[in-house]
């Protein structure tokens, strides 16, 4: 869920990251990117890939397209390709918070916990990121997976300071509190 939220947000809010191409090619890239994300959300991966490749052809320097391709390849368990697309996105824009967050999730899933934490923190620290609580929640979840409940708790608290209603952070924080005997 948090990955797709990031993709949807980046496709709608990241128009400043476009290359200096024609307005028409940027519109084509954005339209195909949005279609590709929609198909991915509906588990129609072939159609998603087709549209994402069209977006890439229309604008080969648009970070969100590479980010979406990374998520798509991660979903279909082609990790080598996923990592290549995430790295390409970051080579175009090393500070894109959505790519940092999604690549962090990928690294956490492949048990590269320290690298993932660094990416989550970089995403959350970006003042232009419209939802840093997502990266902080992902950092907390990753810390739990790495058996670091103290780091997880700190990240969940920071996420909840940014947005006290983020469900994933609330649930994880409640589970940590319960495990520590803090039932209130």
PDB file of C-alpha atoms in Angstrom:
ATOM      1  CA  UNK A   1       0.000   0.000   0.000  1.00  0.00           C
ATOM      2  CA  UNK A   2       2.643   2.509   0.990  1.00  0.00           C
ATOM      3  CA  UNK A   3       4.576   1.818  -2.207  1.00  0.00           C
ATOM      4  CA  UNK A   4       1.584   2.429  -4.440  1.00  0.00           C
ATOM      5  CA  UNK A   5       0.672   5.572  -2.519  1.00  0.00           C
ATOM      6  CA  UNK A   6       4.156   6.836  -3.251  1.00  0.00           C
ATOM      7  CA  UNK A   7       3.860   5.953  -6.906  1.00  0.00           C
ATOM      8  CA  UNK A   8       0.503   7.643  -7.262  1.00  0.00           C
ATOM      9  CA  UNK A   9       1.761  10.732  -5.504  1.00  0.00           C
ATOM     10  CA  UNK A  10       4.925  10.869  -7.573  1.00  0.00           C
ATOM     11  CA  UNK A  11       3.078  10.520 -10.844  1.00  0.00           C
ATOM     12  CA  UNK A  12       0.824  13.413  -9.933  1.00  0.00           C
ATOM     13  CA  UNK A  13       3.288  15.701  -8.161  1.00  0.00           C
ATOM     14  CA  UNK A  14       6.621  15.203  -9.870  1.00  0.00           C
ATOM     15  CA  UNK A  15       6.160  17.085 -13.102  1.00  0.00           C
ATOM     16  CA  UNK A  16       9.133  19.330 -12.259  1.00  0.00           C
ATOM     17  CA  UNK A  17      11.396  16.305 -12.672  1.00  0.00           C
ATOM     18  CA  UNK A  18      10.695  16.074 -16.391  1.00  0.00           C
ATOM     19  CA  UNK A  19      13.418  16.609 -18.921  1.00  0.00           C
ATOM     20  CA  UNK A  20      13.393  19.624 -21.142  1.00  0.00           C
ATOM     21  CA  UNK A  21      11.530  17.884 -23.949  1.00  0.00           C
ATOM     22  CA  UNK A  22       8.465  19.002 -25.760  1.00  0.00           C
ATOM     23  CA  UNK A  23       5.281  19.494 -23.828  1.00  0.00           C
ATOM     24  CA  UNK A  24       3.620  16.805 -25.939  1.00  0.00           C
ATOM     25  CA  UNK A  25       6.169  14.108 -25.091  1.00  0.00           C
ATOM     26  CA  UNK A  26       5.906  14.982 -21.395  1.00  0.00           C
ATOM     27  CA  UNK A  27       2.114  14.674 -21.538  1.00  0.00           C
ATOM     28  CA  UNK A  28       2.445  11.318 -23.300  1.00  0.00           C
ATOM     29  CA  UNK A  29       4.960  10.155 -20.693  1.00  0.00           C
ATOM     30  CA  UNK A  30       2.764  11.251 -17.801  1.00  0.00           C
ATOM     31  CA  UNK A  31      -0.387   9.728 -19.292  1.00  0.00           C
ATOM     32  CA  UNK A  32       1.310   6.402 -19.918  1.00  0.00           C
ATOM     33  CA  UNK A  33       2.930   6.471 -16.487  1.00  0.00           C
ATOM     34  CA  UNK A  34      -0.454   6.963 -14.832  1.00  0.00           C
ATOM     35  CA  UNK A  35      -1.977   4.172 -16.933  1.00  0.00           C
ATOM     36  CA  UNK A  36       0.927   1.893 -16.100  1.00  0.00           C
ATOM     37  CA  UNK A  37       0.499   2.541 -12.389  1.00  0.00           C
ATOM     38  CA  UNK A  38      -3.244   1.916 -12.627  1.00  0.00           C
ATOM     39  CA  UNK A  39      -2.675  -1.386 -14.404  1.00  0.00           C
ATOM     40  CA  UNK A  40      -0.077  -2.327 -11.783  1.00  0.00           C
ATOM     41  CA  UNK A  41      -2.562  -1.580  -9.004  1.00  0.00           C
ATOM     42  CA  UNK A  42      -5.012  -3.907 -10.785  1.00  0.00           C
ATOM     43  CA  UNK A  43      -2.355  -6.645 -11.096  1.00  0.00           C
ATOM     44  CA  UNK A  44      -2.374  -6.361 -14.888  1.00  0.00           C
ATOM     45  CA  UNK A  45       1.402  -6.461 -15.143  1.00  0.00           C
ATOM     46  CA  UNK A  46       1.758  -6.949 -18.904  1.00  0.00           C
ATOM     47  CA  UNK A  47      -0.396  -3.909 -19.630  1.00  0.00           C
ATOM     48  CA  UNK A  48       1.460  -1.998 -16.936  1.00  0.00           C
ATOM     49  CA  UNK A  49       4.816  -2.807 -18.494  1.00  0.00           C
ATOM     50  CA  UNK A  50       3.542  -1.845 -21.931  1.00  0.00           C
ATOM     51  CA  UNK A  51       2.415   1.588 -20.742  1.00  0.00           C
ATOM     52  CA  UNK A  52       5.510   2.191 -18.643  1.00  0.00           C
ATOM     53  CA  UNK A  53       7.689   1.408 -21.660  1.00  0.00           C
ATOM     54  CA  UNK A  54       5.640   3.898 -23.711  1.00  0.00           C
ATOM     55  CA  UNK A  55       6.210   6.487 -20.984  1.00  0.00           C
ATOM     56  CA  UNK A  56       9.918   5.739 -21.072  1.00  0.00           C
ATOM     57  CA  UNK A  57      10.006   6.097 -24.861  1.00  0.00           C
ATOM     58  CA  UNK A  58       8.216   9.453 -24.649  1.00  0.00           C
ATOM     59  CA  UNK A  59      10.572  10.813 -21.972  1.00  0.00           C
ATOM     60  CA  UNK A  60      13.656   8.711 -21.177  1.00  0.00           C
ATOM     61  CA  UNK A  61      14.729  11.048 -18.341  1.00  0.00           C
ATOM     62  CA  UNK A  62      11.589  11.004 -16.206  1.00  0.00           C
ATOM     63  CA  UNK A  63      12.471   9.660 -12.775  1.00  0.00           C
ATOM     64  CA  UNK A  64       8.956   8.450 -11.795  1.00  0.00           C
ATOM     65  CA  UNK A  65       8.830   6.095 -14.784  1.00  0.00           C
ATOM     66  CA  UNK A  66      12.017   4.326 -13.699  1.00  0.00           C
ATOM     67  CA  UNK A  67      10.700   4.245 -10.136  1.00  0.00           C
ATOM     68  CA  UNK A  68       7.437   2.640 -11.302  1.00  0.00           C
ATOM     69  CA  UNK A  69       9.358   0.107 -13.393  1.00  0.00           C
ATOM     70  CA  UNK A  70      11.411  -0.757 -10.303  1.00  0.00           C
ATOM     71  CA  UNK A  71       8.250  -1.400  -8.308  1.00  0.00           C
ATOM     72  CA  UNK A  72       6.741  -3.424 -11.156  1.00  0.00           C
ATOM     73  CA  UNK A  73       9.776  -5.668 -11.500  1.00  0.00           C
ATOM     74  CA  UNK A  74       9.908  -6.092  -7.730  1.00  0.00           C
ATOM     75  CA  UNK A  75       6.264  -7.205  -7.757  1.00  0.00           C
ATOM     76  CA  UNK A  76       6.924  -9.818 -10.427  1.00  0.00           C
ATOM     77  CA  UNK A  77      10.006 -10.947  -8.495  1.00  0.00           C
ATOM     78  CA  UNK A  78      12.609  -9.886 -11.021  1.00  0.00           C
ATOM     79  CA  UNK A  79      14.863  -8.292  -8.443  1.00  0.00           C
ATOM     80  CA  UNK A  80      17.859  -7.667 -10.678  1.00  0.00           C
ATOM     81  CA  UNK A  81      15.790  -5.587 -13.087  1.00  0.00           C
ATOM     82  CA  UNK A  82      13.998  -3.859 -10.195  1.00  0.00           C
ATOM     83  CA  UNK A  83      17.279  -2.757  -8.701  1.00  0.00           C
ATOM     84  CA  UNK A  84      18.554  -1.507 -12.063  1.00  0.00           C
ATOM     85  CA  UNK A  85      15.466   0.667 -12.527  1.00  0.00           C
ATOM     86  CA  UNK A  86      15.628   2.076  -8.998  1.00  0.00           C
ATOM     87  CA  UNK A  87      19.303   2.919  -9.479  1.00  0.00           C
ATOM     88  CA  UNK A  88      18.583   4.542 -12.845  1.00  0.00           C
ATOM     89  CA  UNK A  89      15.849   6.674 -11.257  1.00  0.00           C
ATOM     90  CA  UNK A  90      18.264   7.803  -8.556  1.00  0.00           C
ATOM     91  CA  UNK A  91      20.976   8.524 -11.129  1.00  0.00           C
ATOM     92  CA  UNK A  92      18.567  11.022 -12.707  1.00  0.00           C
ATOM     93  CA  UNK A  93      17.364  12.479  -9.403  1.00  0.00           C
ATOM     94  CA  UNK A  94      19.257  11.294  -6.326  1.00  0.00           C
ATOM     95  CA  UNK A  95      16.866  13.141  -4.019  1.00  0.00           C
ATOM     96  CA  UNK A  96      13.519  11.878  -5.320  1.00  0.00           C
ATOM     97  CA  UNK A  97      11.781  10.872  -2.075  1.00  0.00           C
ATOM     98  CA  UNK A  98       9.381   8.440  -3.737  1.00  0.00           C
ATOM     99  CA  UNK A  99      12.188   6.514  -5.376  1.00  0.00           C
ATOM    100  CA  UNK A 100      14.248   6.615  -2.176  1.00  0.00           C
ATOM    101  CA  UNK A 101      11.283   5.190  -0.263  1.00  0.00           C
ATOM    102  CA  UNK A 102      10.478   2.495  -2.829  1.00  0.00           C
ATOM    103  CA  UNK A 103      14.097   1.469  -3.277  1.00  0.00           C
ATOM    104  CA  UNK A 104      14.373   1.371   0.519  1.00  0.00           C
ATOM    105  CA  UNK A 105      11.442  -1.041   0.626  1.00  0.00           C
ATOM    106  CA  UNK A 106      13.119  -3.175  -2.010  1.00  0.00           C
ATOM    107  CA  UNK A 107      16.386  -3.234  -0.054  1.00  0.00           C
ATOM    108  CA  UNK A 108      14.573  -4.088   3.166  1.00  0.00           C
ATOM    109  CA  UNK A 109      12.735  -6.936   1.440  1.00  0.00           C
ATOM    110  CA  UNK A 110      16.078  -8.270   0.206  1.00  0.00           C
ATOM    111  CA  UNK A 111      17.542  -7.952   3.723  1.00  0.00           C
ATOM    112  CA  UNK A 112      19.838  -5.008   3.047  1.00  0.00           C
ATOM    113  CA  UNK A 113      18.567  -3.327   6.173  1.00  0.00           C
ATOM    114  CA  UNK A 114      21.241  -0.685   6.771  1.00  0.00           C
ATOM    115  CA  UNK A 115      21.101   0.573   3.186  1.00  0.00           C
ATOM    116  CA  UNK A 116      17.314   0.647   3.372  1.00  0.00           C
ATOM    117  CA  UNK A 117      17.334   2.671   6.600  1.00  0.00           C
ATOM    118  CA  UNK A 118      19.639   5.253   5.033  1.00  0.00           C
ATOM    119  CA  UNK A 119      17.306   5.671   2.057  1.00  0.00           C
ATOM    120  CA  UNK A 120      14.205   5.951   4.246  1.00  0.00           C
ATOM    121  CA  UNK A 121      15.876   8.640   6.367  1.00  0.00           C
ATOM    122  CA  UNK A 122      17.000  10.556   3.274  1.00  0.00           C
ATOM    123  CA  UNK A 123      13.460  10.441   1.874  1.00  0.00           C
ATOM    124  CA  UNK A 124      11.913  11.562   5.171  1.00  0.00           C
ATOM    125  CA  UNK A 125      14.400  14.439   5.495  1.00  0.00           C
ATOM    126  CA  UNK A 126      13.519  15.860   2.078  1.00  0.00           C
ATOM    127  CA  UNK A 127      11.530  19.048   2.773  1.00  0.00           C
ATOM    128  CA  UNK A 128       9.707  18.656  -0.559  1.00  0.00           C
ATOM    129  CA  UNK A 129       8.361  15.193   0.336  1.00  0.00           C
ATOM    130  CA  UNK A 130       4.621  15.550   0.871  1.00  0.00           C
ATOM    131  CA  UNK A 131       4.371  12.442   3.082  1.00  0.00           C
ATOM    132  CA  UNK A 132       7.548  11.802   5.093  1.00  0.00           C
ATOM    133  CA  UNK A 133       5.511   9.751   7.558  1.00  0.00           C
ATOM    134  CA  UNK A 134       5.382   6.983   4.947  1.00  0.00           C
ATOM    135  CA  UNK A 135       9.171   6.716   4.754  1.00  0.00           C
ATOM    136  CA  UNK A 136       9.391   6.841   8.554  1.00  0.00           C
ATOM    137  CA  UNK A 137       6.786   4.096   8.895  1.00  0.00           C
ATOM    138  CA  UNK A 138       8.649   1.984   6.362  1.00  0.00           C
ATOM    139  CA  UNK A 139      11.873   2.614   8.283  1.00  0.00           C
ATOM    140  CA  UNK A 140      10.152   1.393  11.448  1.00  0.00           C
ATOM    141  CA  UNK A 141       8.811  -1.721   9.755  1.00  0.00           C
ATOM    142  CA  UNK A 142      12.239  -2.446   8.300  1.00  0.00           C
ATOM    143  CA  UNK A 143      13.828  -2.025  11.738  1.00  0.00           C
ATOM    144  CA  UNK A 144      11.372  -4.585  13.144  1.00  0.00           C
ATOM    145  CA  UNK A 145      12.360  -6.985  10.364  1.00  0.00           C
ATOM    146  CA  UNK A 146      15.983  -6.402  11.355  1.00  0.00           C
ATOM    147  CA  UNK A 147      15.160  -7.102  15.024  1.00  0.00           C
ATOM    148  CA  UNK A 148      15.755  -3.512  16.192  1.00  0.00           C
ATOM    149  CA  UNK A 149      12.546  -2.649  18.061  1.00  0.00           C
ATOM    150  CA  UNK A 150      14.082   0.463  19.664  1.00  0.00           C
ATOM    151  CA  UNK A 151      14.888   1.961  16.246  1.00  0.00           C
ATOM    152  CA  UNK A 152      11.452   0.923  15.007  1.00  0.00           C
ATOM    153  CA  UNK A 153       9.713   2.626  17.918  1.00  0.00           C
ATOM    154  CA  UNK A 154      11.647   5.868  17.350  1.00  0.00           C
ATOM    155  CA  UNK A 155      10.683   5.859  13.665  1.00  0.00           C
ATOM    156  CA  UNK A 156       7.026   5.122  14.372  1.00  0.00           C
ATOM    157  CA  UNK A 157       6.931   7.966  16.908  1.00  0.00           C
ATOM    158  CA  UNK A 158       8.417  10.353  14.352  1.00  0.00           C
ATOM    159  CA  UNK A 159       5.894   9.170  11.745  1.00  0.00           C
ATOM    160  CA  UNK A 160       3.031   9.723  14.161  1.00  0.00           C
ATOM    161  CA  UNK A 161       4.329  13.210  15.012  1.00  0.00           C
ATOM    162  CA  UNK A 162       4.069  14.041  11.301  1.00  0.00           C
ATOM    163  CA  UNK A 163       0.677  12.365  10.872  1.00  0.00           C
ATOM    164  CA  UNK A 164      -1.051  10.969  13.977  1.00  0.00           C
ATOM    165  CA  UNK A 165      -3.533   9.040  11.835  1.00  0.00           C
ATOM    166  CA  UNK A 166      -1.242   6.909   9.688  1.00  0.00           C
ATOM    167  CA  UNK A 167      -2.702   3.414  10.205  1.00  0.00           C
ATOM    168  CA  UNK A 168       0.447   1.332   9.643  1.00  0.00           C
ATOM    169  CA  UNK A 169       2.435   3.335  12.216  1.00  0.00           C
ATOM    170  CA  UNK A 170      -0.430   3.214  14.728  1.00  0.00           C
ATOM    171  CA  UNK A 171      -0.781  -0.556  14.415  1.00  0.00           C
ATOM    172  CA  UNK A 172       2.960  -1.190  14.632  1.00  0.00           C
ATOM    173  CA  UNK A 173       3.317   1.150  17.603  1.00  0.00           C
ATOM    174  CA  UNK A 174       0.444  -0.581  19.385  1.00  0.00           C
ATOM    175  CA  UNK A 175       2.050  -3.976  18.774  1.00  0.00           C
ATOM    176  CA  UNK A 176       5.410  -2.768  20.104  1.00  0.00           C
ATOM    177  CA  UNK A 177       3.770  -1.212  23.160  1.00  0.00           C
ATOM    178  CA  UNK A 178       1.845  -4.395  23.869  1.00  0.00           C
ATOM    179  CA  UNK A 179       4.983  -6.530  23.485  1.00  0.00           C
ATOM    180  CA  UNK A 180       6.734  -4.249  26.005  1.00  0.00           C
ATOM    181  CA  UNK A 181       3.880  -4.635  28.508  1.00  0.00           C
ATOM    182  CA  UNK A 182       2.662  -1.060  28.001  1.00  0.00           C
ATOM    183  CA  UNK A 183      -1.027  -1.880  27.627  1.00  0.00           C
ATOM    184  CA  UNK A 184      -2.364   1.653  27.955  1.00  0.00           C
TER     185      UNK A 184
END
